[in-house]
PDB file of C-alpha atoms in Angstrom:
ATOM      1  CA  THR A   4    -279.896-202.777 193.254  1.00 55.00           C
ATOM      2  CA  LEU A   5    -276.518-202.625 194.471  1.00 53.00           C
ATOM      3  CA  ALA A   6    -275.493-205.147 192.719  1.00 53.00           C
ATOM      4  CA  GLY A   7    -277.812-203.801 189.418  1.00 54.00           C
ATOM      5  CA  ILE A   8    -275.726-200.331 190.069  1.00 50.00           C
ATOM      6  CA  LEU A   9    -272.001-202.065 190.035  1.00 46.00           C
ATOM      7  CA  VAL A  10    -273.094-204.452 186.926  1.00 53.00           C
ATOM      8  CA  LEU A  11    -274.166-201.145 185.121  1.00 53.00           C
ATOM      9  CA  PHE A  12    -270.432-199.307 186.428  1.00 54.00           C
ATOM     10  CA  TRP A  13    -269.024-202.280 184.862  1.00 55.00           C
ATOM     11  CA  LYS A  14    -270.964-201.931 181.253  1.00 61.00           C
ATOM     12  CA  LYS A  15    -269.890-198.547 181.672  1.00 60.00           C
ATOM     13  CA  LYS A  16    -266.349-199.055 182.294  1.00 57.00           C
ATOM     14  CA  MET A  17    -265.825-201.796 179.596  1.00 56.00           C
ATOM     15  CA  GLY A  18    -267.444-199.015 176.621  1.00 54.00           C
ATOM     16  CA  ILE A  19    -265.088-196.373 177.991  1.00 55.00           C
ATOM     17  CA  TRP A  20    -261.878-199.433 177.742  1.00 49.00           C
ATOM     18  CA  SER A  21    -263.591-200.700 173.976  1.00 52.00           C
ATOM     19  CA  ILE A  22    -263.014-197.089 173.133  1.00 49.00           C
ATOM     20  CA  LEU A  23    -259.783-196.385 174.530  1.00 51.00           C
ATOM     21  CA  VAL A  24    -258.175-200.223 173.165  1.00 50.00           C
ATOM     22  CA  ILE A  25    -259.554-199.470 169.417  1.00 50.00           C
ATOM     23  CA  GLY A  26    -258.448-195.835 169.811  1.00 51.00           C
ATOM     24  CA  LEU A  27    -255.218-197.048 170.646  1.00 60.00           C
ATOM     25  CA  PHE A  28    -255.051-199.261 167.334  1.00 60.00           C
ATOM     26  CA  TRP A  29    -256.076-196.823 165.462  1.00 54.00           C
ATOM     27  CA  LEU A  30    -253.348-194.610 166.266  1.00 62.00           C
ATOM     28  CA  SER A  31    -250.976-197.358 166.069  1.00 65.00           C
ATOM     29  CA  ALA A  32    -251.776-197.705 162.625  1.00 64.00           C
ATOM     30  CA  HIS A  33    -252.377-194.302 161.466  1.00 57.00           C
ATOM     31  CA  GLN A  34    -249.218-192.830 159.237  1.00 57.00           C
ATOM     32  CA  VAL A  35    -249.006-189.199 158.954  1.00 53.00           C
ATOM     33  CA  MET A  36    -248.376-189.032 154.624  1.00 50.00           C
ATOM     34  CA  PRO A  37    -245.248-186.294 154.460  1.00 52.00           C
ATOM     35  CA  GLU A  38    -245.807-183.508 152.074  1.00 54.00           C
ATOM     36  CA  LYS A  39    -244.410-183.865 148.772  1.00 55.00           C
ATOM     37  CA  ARG A  40    -245.559-181.053 147.283  1.00 58.00           C
ATOM     38  CA  SER A  41    -242.714-179.057 147.408  1.00 83.00           C
ATOM     39  CA  VAL A  42    -243.845-176.138 146.009  1.00 88.00           C
ATOM     40  CA  LYS A  43    -241.118-173.776 147.987  1.00 90.00           C
ATOM     41  CA  ARG A  44    -238.221-175.576 146.257  1.00 90.00           C
ATOM     42  CA  LEU A  45    -240.237-175.364 142.749  1.00 91.00           C
ATOM     43  CA  VAL A  46    -240.303-171.872 143.148  1.00 92.00           C
ATOM     44  CA  ASP A  47    -237.041-171.740 144.108  1.00 92.00           C
ATOM     45  CA  TYR A  48    -235.805-173.248 141.336  1.00 92.00           C
ATOM     46  CA  LEU A  49    -238.141-171.549 139.108  1.00 93.00           C
ATOM     47  CA  LYS A  50    -236.763-168.302 140.627  1.00 91.00           C
ATOM     48  CA  ASP A  51    -233.135-169.328 139.983  1.00 91.00           C
ATOM     49  CA  SER A  52    -233.790-170.143 135.924  1.00 91.00           C
ATOM     50  CA  SER A  53    -236.179-167.317 135.489  1.00 87.00           C
ATOM     51  CA  GLY A  54    -233.017-164.582 134.770  1.00 77.00           C
ATOM     52  CA  GLY A  55    -234.085-161.180 133.118  1.00 78.00           C
ATOM     53  CA  GLU A  56    -236.975-159.642 131.511  1.00 79.00           C
ATOM     54  CA  LYS A  57    -236.488-161.492 128.621  1.00 90.00           C
ATOM     55  CA  THR A  58    -238.274-164.696 130.637  1.00 92.00           C
ATOM     56  CA  ALA A  59    -241.604-165.291 131.190  1.00 93.00           C
ATOM     57  CA  ILE A  60    -243.183-168.131 133.703  1.00 94.00           C
ATOM     58  CA  VAL A  61    -246.529-169.489 132.622  1.00 94.00           C
ATOM     59  CA  ILE A  62    -248.351-171.137 135.083  1.00 93.00           C
ATOM     60  CA  CYS A  63    -251.505-173.858 134.173  1.00 91.00           C
ATOM     61  CA  PRO A  64    -254.142-174.277 135.775  1.00 90.00           C
ATOM     62  CA  TYR A  65    -254.439-170.797 136.647  1.00 90.00           C
ATOM     63  CA  TYR A  66    -255.718-171.216 140.179  1.00 88.00           C
ATOM     64  CA  PHE A  67    -252.803-172.609 141.395  1.00 90.00           C
ATOM     65  CA  ASP A  68    -251.430-168.869 141.669  1.00 88.00           C
ATOM     66  CA  LEU A  69    -252.073-168.451 144.967  1.00 86.00           C
ATOM     67  CA  ASN A  70    -249.863-171.291 146.388  1.00 88.00           C
ATOM     68  CA  PHE A  71    -246.936-169.872 144.226  1.00 90.00           C
ATOM     69  CA  LEU A  72    -247.673-166.629 145.690  1.00 90.00           C
ATOM     70  CA  TYR A  73    -246.604-167.274 148.938  1.00 89.00           C
ATOM     71  CA  TYR A  74    -243.287-168.658 147.726  1.00 91.00           C
ATOM     72  CA  TRP A  75    -242.855-166.113 145.295  1.00 91.00           C
ATOM     73  CA  ASN A  76    -243.512-162.981 146.979  1.00 89.00           C
ATOM     74  CA  ARG A  77    -244.507-163.820 150.522  1.00 88.00           C
ATOM     75  CA  GLU A  78    -244.782-159.615 151.417  1.00 87.00           C
ATOM     76  CA  GLN A  79    -247.544-159.423 147.851  1.00 84.00           C
ATOM     77  CA  PHE A  80    -249.387-163.234 149.094  1.00 84.00           C
ATOM     78  CA  GLU A  81    -249.678-161.092 152.845  1.00 84.00           C
ATOM     79  CA  ASN A  82    -250.905-158.253 151.277  1.00 81.00           C
ATOM     80  CA  TRP A  83    -253.433-160.601 149.726  1.00 76.00           C
ATOM     81  CA  GLY A  84    -254.970-161.331 152.346  1.00 70.00           C
ATOM     82  CA  LYS A  85    -255.463-158.291 154.049  1.00 73.00           C
ATOM     83  CA  GLU A  86    -256.743-156.331 151.657  1.00 73.00           C
ATOM     84  CA  ASN A  87    -258.986-159.352 150.024  1.00 71.00           C
ATOM     85  CA  TYR A  88    -257.736-158.760 146.602  1.00 74.00           C
ATOM     86  CA  SER A  89    -259.679-160.007 143.672  1.00 78.00           C
ATOM     87  CA  GLU A  90    -258.143-163.256 141.253  1.00 78.00           C
ATOM     88  CA  VAL A  91    -257.727-160.370 138.389  1.00 81.00           C
ATOM     89  CA  GLN A  92    -255.287-157.699 140.853  1.00 82.00           C
ATOM     90  CA  ILE A  93    -253.665-161.076 141.831  1.00 83.00           C
ATOM     91  CA  LYS A  94    -253.132-162.119 138.108  1.00 85.00           C
ATOM     92  CA  ASP A  95    -252.187-158.784 137.423  1.00 85.00           C
ATOM     93  CA  ALA A  96    -249.565-158.051 140.274  1.00 84.00           C
ATOM     94  CA  LEU A  97    -248.272-161.675 138.911  1.00 88.00           C
ATOM     95  CA  ARG A  98    -247.842-160.630 134.916  1.00 88.00           C
ATOM     96  CA  LYS A  99    -245.632-157.610 136.001  1.00 88.00           C
ATOM     97  CA  ASP A 100    -243.428-160.506 137.190  1.00 89.00           C
ATOM     98  CA  ALA A 101    -243.734-161.607 133.879  1.00 90.00           C
ATOM     99  CA  VAL A 102    -245.583-164.698 135.930  1.00 92.00           C
ATOM    100  CA  LEU A 103    -248.584-165.667 134.031  1.00 92.00           C
ATOM    101  CA  ALA A 104    -251.499-167.817 135.121  1.00 91.00           C
ATOM    102  CA  ILE A 105    -253.304-169.259 131.938  1.00 90.00           C
ATOM    103  CA  GLN A 106    -256.474-171.886 131.586  1.00 90.00           C
ATOM    104  CA  ASP A 107    -255.443-172.583 127.768  1.00 90.00           C
ATOM    105  CA  SER A 108    -253.826-172.094 124.277  1.00 90.00           C
ATOM    106  CA  SER A 109    -255.700-168.834 123.641  1.00 89.00           C
ATOM    107  CA  ASP A 110    -254.467-167.636 126.897  1.00 89.00           C
ATOM    108  CA  CYS A 111    -250.974-168.409 125.951  1.00 86.00           C
ATOM    109  CA  HIS A 112    -251.821-166.310 122.013  1.00 86.00           C
ATOM    110  CA  HIS A 113    -252.966-163.325 123.804  1.00 87.00           C
ATOM    111  CA  TYR A 114    -249.925-162.735 126.644  1.00 85.00           C
ATOM    112  CA  LEU A 115    -247.119-164.408 124.346  1.00 86.00           C
ATOM    113  CA  GLU A 116    -248.349-162.936 121.071  1.00 82.00           C
ATOM    114  CA  ASP A 117    -245.502-160.039 120.827  1.00 75.00           C
ATOM    115  CA  LEU A 118    -243.236-162.616 121.472  1.00 65.00           C
ATOM    116  CA  ARG A 119    -240.892-160.333 123.267  1.00 81.00           C
ATOM    117  CA  PHE A 120    -240.059-163.516 125.599  1.00 90.00           C
ATOM    118  CA  GLU A 121    -236.676-165.518 125.202  1.00 90.00           C
ATOM    119  CA  LYS A 122    -237.686-168.447 127.310  1.00 93.00           C
ATOM    120  CA  ILE A 123    -240.337-169.746 128.760  1.00 93.00           C
ATOM    121  CA  LEU A 124    -240.443-171.373 131.518  1.00 95.00           C
ATOM    122  CA  TYR A 125    -243.945-174.058 132.093  1.00 93.00           C
ATOM    123  CA  LEU A 126    -245.338-174.500 134.976  1.00 93.00           C
ATOM    124  CA  ASN A 127    -247.284-177.711 134.269  1.00 92.00           C
ATOM    125  CA  THR A 128    -249.638-178.545 137.812  1.00 90.00           C
ATOM    126  CA  SER A 129    -252.051-181.497 136.334  1.00 86.00           C
ATOM    127  CA  ALA A 130    -253.264-178.956 133.387  1.00 84.00           C
ATOM    128  CA  ASP A 131    -254.228-181.468 131.440  1.00 84.00           C
ATOM    129  CA  PHE A 132    -255.954-183.336 134.093  1.00 85.00           C
ATOM    130  CA  ALA A 133    -257.376-179.328 134.836  1.00 85.00           C
ATOM    131  CA  PHE A 134    -258.345-178.328 131.223  1.00 87.00           C
ATOM    132  CA  PRO A 135    -258.069-181.527 129.046  1.00 88.00           C
ATOM    133  CA  GLY A 136    -257.133-179.918 125.600  1.00 89.00           C
ATOM    134  CA  ASN A 137    -256.077-177.033 126.927  1.00 89.00           C
ATOM    135  CA  GLY A 138    -253.321-176.690 123.664  1.00 89.00           C
ATOM    136  CA  ILE A 139    -250.687-175.189 125.977  1.00 91.00           C
ATOM    137  CA  SER A 140    -247.766-177.541 125.866  1.00 92.00           C
ATOM    138  CA  GLU A 141    -249.107-177.220 121.847  1.00 93.00           C
ATOM    139  CA  TYR A 142    -248.924-173.619 121.260  1.00 92.00           C
ATOM    140  CA  LEU A 143    -245.533-173.487 123.075  1.00 93.00           C
ATOM    141  CA  HIS A 144    -243.909-176.451 120.646  1.00 92.00           C
ATOM    142  CA  HIS A 145    -245.027-174.400 117.569  1.00 92.00           C
ATOM    143  CA  HIS A 146    -243.831-170.962 119.065  1.00 91.00           C
ATOM    144  CA  TYR A 147    -241.057-172.056 120.786  1.00 92.00           C
ATOM    145  CA  HIS A 148    -237.769-174.726 120.895  1.00 94.00           C
ATOM    146  CA  VAL A 149    -237.875-177.336 123.703  1.00 94.00           C
ATOM    147  CA  GLY A 150    -235.056-177.497 125.835  1.00 91.00           C
ATOM    148  CA  SER A 151    -234.581-179.092 129.414  1.00 92.00           C
ATOM    149  CA  GLU A 152    -237.880-180.379 131.751  1.00 92.00           C
ATOM    150  CA  VAL A 153    -237.999-181.193 135.338  1.00 91.00           C
ATOM    151  CA  GLU A 154    -240.236-182.931 137.320  1.00 89.00           C
ATOM    152  CA  PHE A 155    -240.830-182.532 140.906  1.00 89.00           C
ATOM    153  CA  PRO A 156    -243.288-184.667 143.542  1.00 82.00           C
ATOM    154  CA  GLU A 157    -246.302-184.974 142.805  1.00 76.00           C
ATOM    155  CA  ARG A 158    -247.169-183.635 139.484  1.00 81.00           C
ATOM    156  CA  PHE A 159    -245.221-180.702 138.665  1.00 90.00           C
ATOM    157  CA  LEU A 160    -243.432-180.657 135.689  1.00 91.00           C
ATOM    158  CA  VAL A 161    -241.552-177.509 134.453  1.00 94.00           C
ATOM    159  CA  THR A 162    -240.623-177.158 130.800  1.00 94.00           C
ATOM    160  CA  THR A 163    -238.270-174.763 129.304  1.00 95.00           C
ATOM    161  CA  TYR A 164    -238.832-173.528 125.477  1.00 94.00           C
ATOM    162  CA  GLU A 165    -236.743-171.026 123.794  1.00 92.00           C
ATOM    163  CA  ARG A 166    -236.559-169.312 120.959  1.00 87.00           C
TER     164      ARG A 166
END
């Protein structure tokens, strides 16, 4: 019986050691990928580029608005968390800063039809993937002249349109 207990103890010990060895191999081979989606840098660029009430920032897809809001206006973002604002309230708050979170060209037409903006900064965060055939770029090309394009890592493209 003592031999049986020693064999069971040895097997359990080997089981623990094999788990530890496998765990160490996994940890040594595992790499944490760095965050490449530099939203803060992107929002800082948009803040610096917007300059004035004649500039609008158009964001598509619309559900990127919370990521944007976090760096655009931290206090407002924190209030959103405390007050549990609805999506409509968030869009309205951003719209006051001429930041338009939209889905397609009909939203462009709705918010930009009066053409009061001299400059549009279009933040494309994979809009064609989220909403294929959304027509936003086509709408902006039709109503404005294309200026510069700046690409940020991980599929962020900011296109400047001017009248």
